[in-house]
Amino acid sequence: MALNSKIPAGAMNEKWEDYKGHVKLVNPANKRKIEVIVVGTGLAGASAAAALGELGYKVKTFCFQDSPRRAHSIAAQGGINAAKNYQNDGDSVFRLFYDTVKGGDYRAREANVHRLAEVSNNIIDQCVAQGVPFAREYGGLLSNRSFGGTQVQRTFYAAGQTGQQLLLGAYSALERQISLGNVTQYSRHEMLDVVMIDGKARGIIARNLVTGELERHFGHAVLLCTGGYGNVFYLSTNAMGSNVTAAWKAHKKGAFFGNPCFTQIHPTCIPVSGDYQSKLTLMSESLRNDGRIWVPKKKDDNRKPLDIPEEERDYYLERRYPAFGNLVPRDVASRAAKERCDEGYGVGTTKLAVYLDFADAIKRYGKIEVGKQGLTNIDEAGIIAMGKEVVKEKYGNLFEMYDKITGENPYEMPMRIYPAVHYTMGGLWVDYELQTTVQGLYALGEANFSDHGANRLGASALMQGLADGYFVIPYTLGNYLADEIRNPSIPTTHPAFEETEKAVSDRINTLMNIKGSQTVESFHKRLGKIMWDKCGMARNAKGLQEAIVEIQQLKKEFWADVRIPGEISSMNPELDKAGRVADFIELGELMCKDALDRNESCGGHFREESQTEEGEAKRDDDNYSYVSAWEFKGESNWELNKEELNFEIVKPTQRSYK
């Protein structure tokens, strides 16, 4: 099938304006007759539902949590990017566009990225108007900090809880529409399939997670805002409920899956501490603004970090990448940490960690405070005490979190960090309008593949989620719905709803009747181990081929021997989890297939066979300058479709952060 990305003609910086000026519109009286389903209530879903409700559409939102504000966006820490250039340090829409395309290692679609950069500024204005408490400078102006892969300060933040504050803003906008009757909210509901009528998405089957009942819901269009699939690795920084099920069901109904092997490993996570851990905790990338990353120069050095003198420390990012130092992009920082640990320079009990050290920053800030207050005769202890207060104001809750989890005080001791699975750049393939290959089915935010190429820059996930929801989908969805105004709502007694519900019900019954001997969790852990070992931070052909066979075997075993306690017709978290793990197993196989097929290194996808002499990722632009869009053809069977990537403005070069 030929992929039509629907990129508007014209100059890059005029495409979006021109599109908006010529797009089809739905008049207010007609909007009241049109129903839209939004699955997921994180930043993309809540903002989309609020924006569409405000326009007058009849919106239904679904989330599996007990409240929309428990969506995983709430866990984001460090910030949100926008090209405001408040610092007067050379930022611009073009610079944000350029950094994002380069940061994604030239595997993103330019037109989408340019639009993202353009609307980024509107997001900040919108959120300030909602009362989001962004950090401010002494004079009242919004504050900015740096993130990896950039040389300007463009990241807006609210201490270390930016995601929470932004989500509360979007949630309050959503709740307002609920109270006005424009949006109906279904909590503790999980979407288990898409209903297709005449080749278009026309609704969903959802399971009420409290009663176990299946429900049918009609929509003229369905929007999937269900986040990423990082939990395929079992251990990740995602909430434990985060899953791929909604996107995977859409994939099996005809939505192509784009770049599934592009997953992001975040360099600053609290290391794994044992075999019984169920998730990992992120330490915000914002800490790399002030923290310095190092390992001992001596292998297997068991001294305490404070006992290792300065000259015996290797600040390896500053050494290898002088231009960007500790602020290189995530994929580069992660691989560098892995390389040091693999070579025997790791620290901590497992030796799978490096240090993130704030001692220099504390002293620096302390000296600034001394100068500001005009103090004299102040000793080093006094300077350090004042510096700690400044760091506390900027990063306090992150330091508290680290202290609670590890029992170590990061003001006194360097933090120990190691890379962990975090974000997925891959997702459902969408065109410029965010529509999948299924008519009437859209994917927003992390659920689509769209804006980040092979590696996402820090603080760009929140930007994309809100851009898609507030500023893109209200225009692009109208373009589709303008042709739907003569189509009345289809009753959910339609045979397509009955058949889809029966298929969902049959699958649930099949799962429950296996009555095997192994827990759902044990299968998830085993899948995660295969994925991390063979399709994780580094991949090679042999490992990926083995992984595909192992996952196919695991799938057979799962459907023959999984044990799910409890009943179908009541609250049953094990049953919910079983459905999600079954989908993860199938996705894992496709991820390995995609990684095997892409015989190059780019961004977060590092094929060991394809690296430079210095161990950097080596792209193959002649053969792989495309988006892999996989079409589901049947069990363990996918067909590859390619969307060729053409770079008009940011010409691909070997990425260098030196």
XYZ file of C-alpha atoms in Angstrom:
658
model
C 0.000 0.000 0.000
C 1.343 3.438 -0.916
C 1.656 5.679 2.113
C 0.289 9.168 1.641
C 1.745 11.430 4.313
C -0.418 14.391 3.130
C 2.393 16.887 3.638
C 1.156 20.261 2.319
C 3.036 21.872 -0.575
C 4.930 25.133 -0.198
C 7.809 26.470 1.873
C 8.462 24.662 5.164
C 7.664 27.688 7.318
C 4.386 28.304 5.457
C 2.972 24.756 5.277
C 1.008 24.788 8.543
C -0.379 28.332 8.147
C -1.405 27.523 4.610
C -2.982 24.215 5.670
C -5.036 25.942 8.383
C -6.193 28.584 5.917
C -7.563 26.035 3.450
C -8.744 23.216 5.687
C -12.411 22.112 5.665
C -14.455 23.306 8.642
C -17.503 21.979 10.516
C -20.032 24.635 11.495
C -21.042 24.931 15.191
C -24.544 23.443 14.704
C -23.066 20.390 12.958
C -20.349 19.904 15.598
C -23.091 19.227 18.172
C -24.224 16.186 16.150
C -20.754 14.655 15.812
C -19.368 12.221 18.380
C -15.638 11.773 19.021
C -14.026 9.100 21.191
C -10.740 9.929 22.945
C -8.886 7.006 24.518
C -6.357 8.079 27.173
C -6.370 11.193 29.344
C -2.709 12.131 29.585
C -1.440 15.383 28.116
C -2.418 14.466 24.538
C -5.815 12.981 25.442
C -6.891 15.545 28.052
C -5.859 18.489 25.881
C -7.546 17.011 22.778
C -10.775 16.215 24.646
C -10.841 19.677 26.262
C -10.137 21.439 22.954
C -12.723 19.397 20.999
C -15.314 19.788 23.766
C -14.780 23.522 23.724
C -15.329 23.546 19.946
C -18.718 21.901 20.522
C -18.194 18.259 19.553
C -19.805 15.516 21.671
C -16.754 13.872 23.228
C -16.329 10.680 25.259
C -13.026 10.052 27.032
C -11.782 6.738 28.418
C -8.994 5.921 30.864
C -8.157 2.776 32.796
C -7.130 4.784 35.876
C -9.575 5.825 38.614
C -9.226 9.459 37.522
C -8.041 11.146 34.304
C -5.384 12.990 36.284
C -3.619 9.728 37.131
C -2.402 9.380 33.538
C 1.329 8.702 33.322
C 2.103 12.195 31.952
C 1.960 13.177 35.604
C 5.330 11.504 36.188
C 7.272 13.755 33.798
C 9.790 15.800 35.720
C 12.145 18.103 33.900
C 10.239 20.420 31.599
C 8.672 21.355 28.286
C 10.462 22.921 25.313
C 9.385 26.058 23.479
C 11.211 28.439 21.147
C 10.368 31.618 23.075
C 13.984 32.847 23.172
C 13.336 34.547 26.519
C 17.032 34.127 27.324
C 18.031 36.021 24.167
C 20.582 33.258 23.596
C 19.927 32.641 19.909
C 16.881 30.380 20.056
C 14.201 30.437 17.340
C 11.523 28.259 15.772
C 14.114 27.203 13.193
C 16.665 26.287 15.881
C 14.147 24.105 17.751
C 13.163 22.450 14.463
C 16.827 21.874 13.564
C 17.783 20.492 17.004
C 14.807 18.102 16.963
C 15.548 16.707 13.490
C 19.263 16.364 14.308
C 18.539 14.955 17.790
C 16.307 12.317 16.158
C 19.265 11.351 13.966
C 17.512 12.384 10.733
C 14.740 9.817 10.948
C 11.775 12.187 11.492
C 9.459 13.850 8.972
C 10.553 17.477 8.600
C 7.075 18.967 8.060
C 5.704 17.547 11.324
C 8.736 18.684 13.303
C 8.562 22.218 11.898
C 4.884 22.443 12.865
C 5.739 21.247 16.358
C 8.372 23.974 16.706
C 5.917 26.596 15.435
C 3.117 25.767 17.883
C 5.477 25.254 20.846
C 5.214 28.921 21.797
C 1.401 28.810 21.924
C 1.584 25.978 24.458
C 3.419 28.103 27.018
C 0.888 30.945 26.652
C -1.986 28.473 26.978
C -0.541 26.866 30.109
C 0.297 30.178 31.784
C -3.295 31.255 31.128
C -4.465 28.037 32.820
C -2.401 28.904 35.878
C 0.375 26.323 35.468
C 2.989 27.459 38.039
C 6.082 27.566 35.845
C 9.292 28.558 37.623
C 10.043 32.278 37.384
C 13.117 34.463 37.681
C 13.430 36.979 40.488
C 11.858 39.677 38.297
C 8.813 37.557 37.468
C 9.805 36.373 33.979
C 9.439 32.679 33.169
C 12.643 30.774 33.852
C 14.391 28.381 31.444
C 16.982 25.651 31.758
C 18.951 23.524 29.307
C 18.295 19.967 28.232
C 20.381 17.510 26.223
C 21.096 18.025 22.539
C 20.794 21.821 22.581
C 23.062 24.764 23.228
C 20.294 27.163 24.293
C 17.999 27.348 27.318
C 14.473 26.649 26.087
C 13.020 24.314 28.686
C 10.190 25.697 30.843
C 9.665 23.848 34.109
C 7.845 23.648 37.422
C 10.533 22.357 39.812
C 10.842 18.598 39.133
C 7.108 18.049 38.618
C 6.390 19.724 35.290
C 4.273 16.843 33.975
C 2.033 16.943 37.026
C 1.450 20.685 36.778
C 0.781 20.583 33.020
C -1.586 17.649 33.431
C -3.502 19.466 36.156
C -3.869 22.364 33.718
C -5.194 20.113 30.952
C -7.317 18.167 33.460
C -8.963 21.363 34.732
C -9.773 22.329 31.114
C -11.187 18.813 30.587
C -13.249 18.903 33.813
C -14.727 22.233 32.762
C -15.982 20.638 29.544
C -17.328 17.663 31.516
C -19.292 20.008 33.799
C -20.667 21.835 30.726
C -21.882 18.498 29.345
C -19.639 18.556 26.255
C -17.468 15.665 27.435
C -18.491 12.404 29.121
C -15.707 10.746 31.094
C -15.418 6.962 31.567
C -12.835 6.079 34.211
C -11.681 2.521 34.950
C -12.536 1.541 31.375
C -10.052 -0.164 29.064
C -10.404 -0.111 25.298
C -10.091 -3.662 23.974
C -10.857 -3.217 20.280
C -11.749 -0.816 17.469
C -15.088 -1.238 15.706
C -14.792 -0.933 11.913
C -17.756 -0.186 9.616
C -17.266 0.229 5.857
C -13.510 0.629 6.271
C -13.753 3.402 8.869
C -13.193 3.412 12.628
C -16.663 3.886 14.133
C -16.282 3.104 17.789
C -14.667 0.935 20.417
C -15.367 -1.991 22.699
C -14.337 -1.115 26.259
C -14.262 -3.227 29.396
C -15.542 -1.755 32.638
C -12.653 -2.784 34.906
C -14.832 -2.695 38.049
C -17.738 -4.874 36.897
C -16.009 -6.766 34.072
C -18.802 -5.846 31.642
C -18.044 -5.128 27.983
C -19.485 -1.901 26.575
C -20.010 -0.604 23.042
C -19.356 3.046 22.234
C -19.926 4.775 18.893
C -17.831 7.652 17.537
C -17.587 9.323 14.142
C -13.846 9.280 14.830
C -11.576 7.589 17.389
C -8.468 9.254 18.841
C -5.832 7.060 20.506
C -3.816 9.030 23.083
C -2.577 6.011 24.988
C 1.135 6.687 25.454
C 4.090 4.447 24.702
C 4.944 0.758 24.920
C 8.134 0.857 27.043
C 6.730 -1.745 29.436
C 7.402 -4.402 26.799
C 10.808 -4.455 28.572
C 9.078 -5.179 31.926
C 11.401 -2.857 33.851
C 10.966 0.724 32.669
C 10.260 4.191 34.023
C 6.637 3.870 32.863
C 3.738 3.430 35.259
C 3.046 -0.271 35.684
C -0.340 0.035 33.971
C 1.088 1.640 30.826
C 0.525 -0.730 27.923
C 0.278 -1.095 24.153
C -3.148 -2.762 23.972
C -5.211 0.048 22.396
C -2.553 0.768 19.757
C -1.986 -2.941 19.133
C -5.693 -3.630 18.576
C -5.715 -0.734 16.087
C -2.638 -2.253 14.412
C -4.395 -5.598 14.010
C -7.372 -3.788 12.439
C -5.169 -2.215 9.757
C -3.241 0.677 11.324
C 0.417 0.421 10.313
C 2.996 0.419 13.132
C 5.850 2.885 12.521
C 9.467 2.287 13.598
C 8.646 -0.094 16.484
C 12.339 -0.689 17.282
C 12.970 3.012 18.058
C 12.901 2.969 21.854
C 14.608 5.412 24.152
C 16.882 4.467 26.993
C 17.066 7.341 29.495
C 20.574 7.877 30.902
C 19.629 9.099 34.392
C 17.620 6.466 36.242
C 18.084 5.000 39.686
C 19.864 1.660 39.049
C 18.139 -1.712 39.429
C 18.547 -2.948 42.993
C 17.299 -6.535 42.869
C 15.345 -9.291 41.113
C 12.030 -8.356 42.703
C 11.744 -4.823 41.416
C 8.661 -3.992 39.357
C 9.562 -0.580 37.923
C 12.368 1.953 37.711
C 12.472 5.589 38.764
C 13.740 8.387 36.599
C 15.958 11.193 37.809
C 15.151 14.158 35.569
C 17.496 15.051 32.729
C 17.374 18.602 34.130
C 19.882 17.358 36.733
C 22.453 17.202 33.925
C 22.328 21.027 33.830
C 24.227 21.166 37.099
C 25.307 17.617 37.880
C 28.580 16.262 36.480
C 28.760 12.627 35.423
C 31.877 10.597 36.217
C 33.404 7.209 37.007
C 36.729 6.374 38.685
C 39.735 6.213 36.347
C 40.732 2.908 37.942
C 38.801 -0.276 37.145
C 36.817 -1.934 39.966
C 37.521 0.998 42.295
C 35.615 0.201 45.504
C 36.411 3.404 47.360
C 33.605 5.697 48.427
C 33.104 8.507 45.877
C 34.163 11.182 48.373
C 37.469 9.336 48.899
C 38.338 9.492 45.194
C 40.357 12.673 44.499
C 39.530 14.922 41.549
C 42.485 13.814 39.436
C 41.393 10.151 39.690
C 37.914 10.845 38.285
C 36.937 10.489 34.632
C 34.270 13.026 33.624
C 33.829 10.980 30.489
C 31.057 13.002 28.769
C 33.038 16.223 29.173
C 36.095 14.383 27.871
C 34.408 12.793 24.830
C 31.956 15.560 23.875
C 33.504 18.884 24.873
C 30.978 21.062 22.963
C 27.942 19.619 24.755
C 29.540 17.943 27.792
C 26.964 16.508 30.189
C 24.171 17.804 27.937
C 24.574 15.403 25.010
C 21.330 13.739 23.806
C 19.950 10.775 25.709
C 21.017 8.024 23.336
C 24.629 9.285 23.357
C 24.737 9.660 27.173
C 23.186 6.218 27.704
C 25.594 4.383 25.436
C 28.557 6.197 26.982
C 27.479 5.057 30.480
C 26.994 1.472 29.271
C 30.419 1.523 27.604
C 32.158 2.661 30.830
C 30.365 0.015 32.918
C 31.031 -2.733 30.354
C 34.718 -1.803 30.475
C 34.798 -2.303 34.253
C 34.567 1.285 35.520
C 31.026 1.008 36.941
C 30.268 1.828 40.583
C 27.954 0.598 43.342
C 27.249 -2.985 44.383
C 26.133 -4.164 40.919
C 28.843 -2.153 39.099
C 26.054 -1.049 36.738
C 26.019 2.620 37.699
C 27.902 5.892 37.242
C 27.993 8.980 39.461
C 25.965 12.159 38.989
C 27.676 14.682 41.217
C 26.349 18.041 42.454
C 29.300 19.104 44.612
C 30.648 21.641 42.086
C 27.223 23.147 41.450
C 26.525 23.513 45.172
C 29.791 25.419 45.642
C 29.194 27.559 42.562
C 25.688 28.561 43.640
C 26.923 29.171 47.177
C 29.552 31.622 45.940
C 26.938 33.435 43.838
C 24.699 33.783 46.903
C 27.604 35.133 48.951
C 28.201 37.759 46.264
C 24.497 38.619 46.004
C 24.219 39.149 49.730
C 27.529 41.017 50.010
C 28.815 38.677 52.722
C 32.467 38.493 53.811
C 34.347 36.150 56.149
C 32.204 33.192 55.207
C 33.819 29.742 55.444
C 33.467 26.873 52.997
C 30.784 25.170 55.124
C 28.741 28.367 54.971
C 29.143 28.606 51.194
C 28.076 24.965 50.783
C 25.039 25.464 53.047
C 23.893 28.421 50.925
C 24.524 26.494 47.697
C 22.418 23.578 48.945
C 19.474 25.931 49.459
C 19.658 27.096 45.830
C 19.871 23.507 44.544
C 16.970 22.577 46.838
C 14.801 25.276 45.284
C 15.584 24.085 41.757
C 15.563 20.316 42.209
C 14.344 19.674 45.764
C 11.640 17.091 45.126
C 13.976 15.066 42.874
C 16.598 14.942 45.629
C 13.929 13.890 48.147
C 12.755 11.135 45.830
C 16.294 9.819 45.418
C 16.824 9.897 49.191
C 13.582 7.991 49.850
C 14.339 5.282 47.292
C 18.054 4.742 47.964
C 18.459 5.944 51.565
C 21.366 8.164 50.494
C 21.501 11.951 50.772
C 22.392 13.296 47.289
C 23.392 16.683 48.747
C 26.280 14.893 50.494
C 26.961 11.928 48.185
C 26.868 11.781 44.374
C 23.766 10.073 42.992
C 24.233 6.700 41.313
C 22.483 6.449 37.943
C 22.225 3.996 35.042
C 20.253 3.992 31.778
C 16.736 2.521 31.707
C 13.890 2.124 29.203
C 11.872 5.317 29.113
C 10.096 6.502 25.965
C 9.114 4.996 22.633
C 9.691 7.040 19.492
C 7.947 4.331 17.482
C 4.164 4.077 17.447
C 1.228 3.983 15.070
C 2.128 5.487 11.694
C 0.228 8.744 11.081
C 0.099 11.255 8.251
C 0.461 15.048 8.611
C -3.116 15.149 9.949
C -2.275 12.567 12.689
C -4.564 10.026 10.991
C -3.438 6.393 10.905
C -3.789 4.187 7.829
C -7.330 3.463 9.082
C -9.810 6.187 8.128
C -11.271 7.987 11.138
C -8.628 6.585 13.503
C -6.063 9.068 14.844
C -3.042 8.705 17.116
C -1.668 11.579 19.219
C 1.336 12.092 21.492
C 3.614 9.173 22.318
C 1.149 6.727 20.745
C 2.193 7.875 17.262
C 5.623 7.661 15.622
C 5.591 11.192 14.389
C 8.020 13.819 15.598
C 11.132 12.410 17.247
C 12.794 10.189 14.665
C 15.169 7.680 16.253
C 15.767 9.625 19.482
C 13.649 12.137 21.397
C 15.306 15.167 22.952
C 14.472 15.758 26.610
C 11.418 17.941 27.384
C 9.946 17.312 23.919
C 7.381 14.656 24.930
C 5.237 17.117 26.883
C 5.602 19.561 24.008
C 4.364 17.026 21.451
C 1.460 15.772 23.586
C 0.065 19.265 24.141
C 0.820 20.447 20.597
C -1.125 17.510 19.128
C -4.060 17.927 21.515
C -4.516 21.694 21.755
C -3.253 22.998 18.420
C -3.105 20.292 15.734
C -6.036 17.887 16.052
C -8.758 20.605 16.301
C -7.861 21.576 12.706
C -6.962 18.237 11.151
C -9.888 16.295 12.638
C -12.346 18.893 11.306
C -10.998 18.235 7.824
C -12.167 14.611 8.104
C -15.392 15.246 10.013
C -16.592 17.880 7.504
C -17.509 14.951 5.225
C -19.258 13.084 8.062
C -21.987 15.618 8.906
C -24.615 13.737 6.865
C -23.822 10.463 8.625
C -26.008 10.047 11.705
C -24.727 8.209 14.771
C -24.746 4.457 14.180
C -26.623 2.493 16.857
C -24.404 0.085 18.811
C -26.791 -2.753 17.875
C -25.140 -2.683 14.421
C -23.713 -6.147 13.526
C -20.134 -4.764 13.493
C -20.439 -3.836 17.195
C -21.922 -7.252 18.025
C -19.217 -9.146 16.139
C -16.358 -7.099 17.619
C -17.727 -7.487 21.142
C -18.076 -11.232 20.626
C -14.446 -11.489 19.449
C -13.274 -9.580 22.550
C -15.417 -11.759 24.800
C -14.157 -14.980 23.170
C -10.543 -13.929 23.725
C -11.186 -13.174 27.399
C -12.879 -16.574 27.836
C -9.975 -18.317 26.092
C -7.493 -16.623 28.460
C -9.502 -17.531 31.556
C -9.940 -21.150 30.476
C -6.234 -21.888 29.994
C -5.946 -22.557 33.750
C -2.234 -23.245 33.489
C 0.448 -23.098 36.192
C 2.446 -19.881 35.516
C 1.617 -16.332 36.551
C 1.103 -13.494 34.079
C 3.932 -11.626 35.809
C 6.430 -14.431 35.217
C 5.749 -14.306 31.463
C 6.114 -10.518 31.430
C 9.458 -10.753 33.247
C 10.770 -13.356 30.836
C 9.702 -11.270 27.842
C 11.371 -8.219 29.388
C 14.650 -10.086 29.867
C 14.725 -11.258 26.223
C 13.948 -7.716 25.025
C 16.495 -5.966 27.261
C 19.294 -8.462 26.542
C 18.768 -8.737 22.785
C 16.837 -5.652 21.669
C 17.948 -3.165 24.348
C 20.753 -0.596 24.361
C 22.735 -2.547 21.772
C 21.484 -5.042 19.187
C 23.083 -7.445 16.741
C 21.716 -9.768 14.064
C 22.448 -12.987 15.972
C 20.770 -11.769 19.181
C 17.714 -10.447 17.337
C 17.263 -13.701 15.407
C 17.447 -15.635 18.689
C 15.016 -13.228 20.338
C 12.388 -13.727 17.622
C 12.484 -17.519 18.097
C 12.435 -17.178 21.905
C 9.445 -14.810 21.818
C 7.489 -17.109 19.477
C 8.170 -19.947 21.920
C 7.141 -17.773 24.875
C 3.879 -16.934 23.112
C 3.041 -20.626 22.657
C 3.818 -21.277 26.314
C 1.735 -18.285 27.449
C -1.385 -19.439 25.590
C -0.907 -22.986 26.908
C 0.115 -22.464 30.521
C -0.825 -19.049 31.916
C -2.859 -19.043 35.096
C -5.377 -16.257 35.736
C -7.237 -16.409 39.061
C -10.590 -14.710 39.747
C -13.694 -14.224 37.620
C -14.501 -12.521 34.318
C -17.563 -10.703 35.596
C -15.883 -8.755 38.380
C -12.814 -6.654 39.057
C -9.846 -8.773 37.986
C -6.480 -6.983 37.636
C -4.717 -10.252 36.701
C -7.047 -10.690 33.727
C -6.460 -7.066 32.665
C -2.717 -7.656 32.901
C -2.902 -10.944 30.969
C -4.472 -9.238 27.959
C -1.784 -6.556 28.030
C 1.096 -9.034 28.324
C -0.305 -11.116 25.443
C -0.177 -7.964 23.291
C 3.335 -7.094 24.505
C 4.567 -10.548 23.452
C 3.338 -9.974 19.877
C 4.743 -6.428 19.833
C 8.125 -7.695 21.106
C 8.404 -9.988 18.108
C 7.685 -7.110 15.700
C 10.213 -4.862 17.472
C 12.949 -7.464 17.010
C 11.923 -7.977 13.376
C 12.111 -4.209 12.774
C 15.484 -3.936 14.537
C 16.845 -6.848 12.480
C 15.575 -5.326 9.248
C 17.148 -1.900 9.960
C 20.778 -2.773 9.370
C 22.184 0.580 10.511
C 22.623 2.460 13.768
C 20.602 5.598 14.341
C 19.577 7.342 17.553
C 18.318 4.852 20.132
C 18.664 1.957 17.671
C 22.282 0.812 17.980
C 23.319 -2.091 15.790
C 26.749 -3.289 16.925
C 27.642 -4.127 13.318
C 27.224 -0.469 12.371
C 29.420 1.889 14.399
C 32.258 4.324 13.830
C 35.794 3.667 15.074
C 34.987 5.785 18.139
C 31.917 3.658 18.928
C 29.336 6.194 17.744
C 26.153 5.290 15.841
C 26.757 4.993 12.102
C 23.752 5.701 9.886
C 23.221 4.375 6.377
C 21.281 7.170 4.679
C 21.480 5.595 1.221
C 19.525 2.521 2.287
C 17.541 3.403 5.395
C 16.328 6.989 5.066
C 12.731 5.906 5.554
C 10.060 5.232 8.142
C 9.378 1.508 8.572
C 5.587 1.135 8.543
C 4.602 -2.441 9.299
C 1.287 -3.905 8.153
C -0.176 -6.813 10.143
C -0.849 -9.802 7.897
C -1.486 -12.586 10.407
C 0.244 -14.384 13.263
C 4.024 -13.648 13.203
C 3.554 -12.154 9.745
C 4.079 -8.510 8.806
C 4.677 -6.667 5.555
C 7.066 -3.701 5.441
C 5.905 -0.446 3.846
C 8.345 2.447 3.545
C 7.721 6.169 3.797
C 10.761 7.751 2.175
C 12.156 10.694 4.140
C 13.192 13.729 2.128
C 15.218 16.443 3.830
C 14.765 19.829 2.198
C 16.288 21.924 4.951
C 18.198 19.949 7.586
C 20.549 17.916 5.422
C 21.655 14.653 7.101
C 25.237 14.703 8.378
C 27.102 12.558 10.888
C 25.785 13.782 14.234
C 28.534 15.352 16.297
C 28.283 16.706 19.822
C 32.037 17.166 20.156
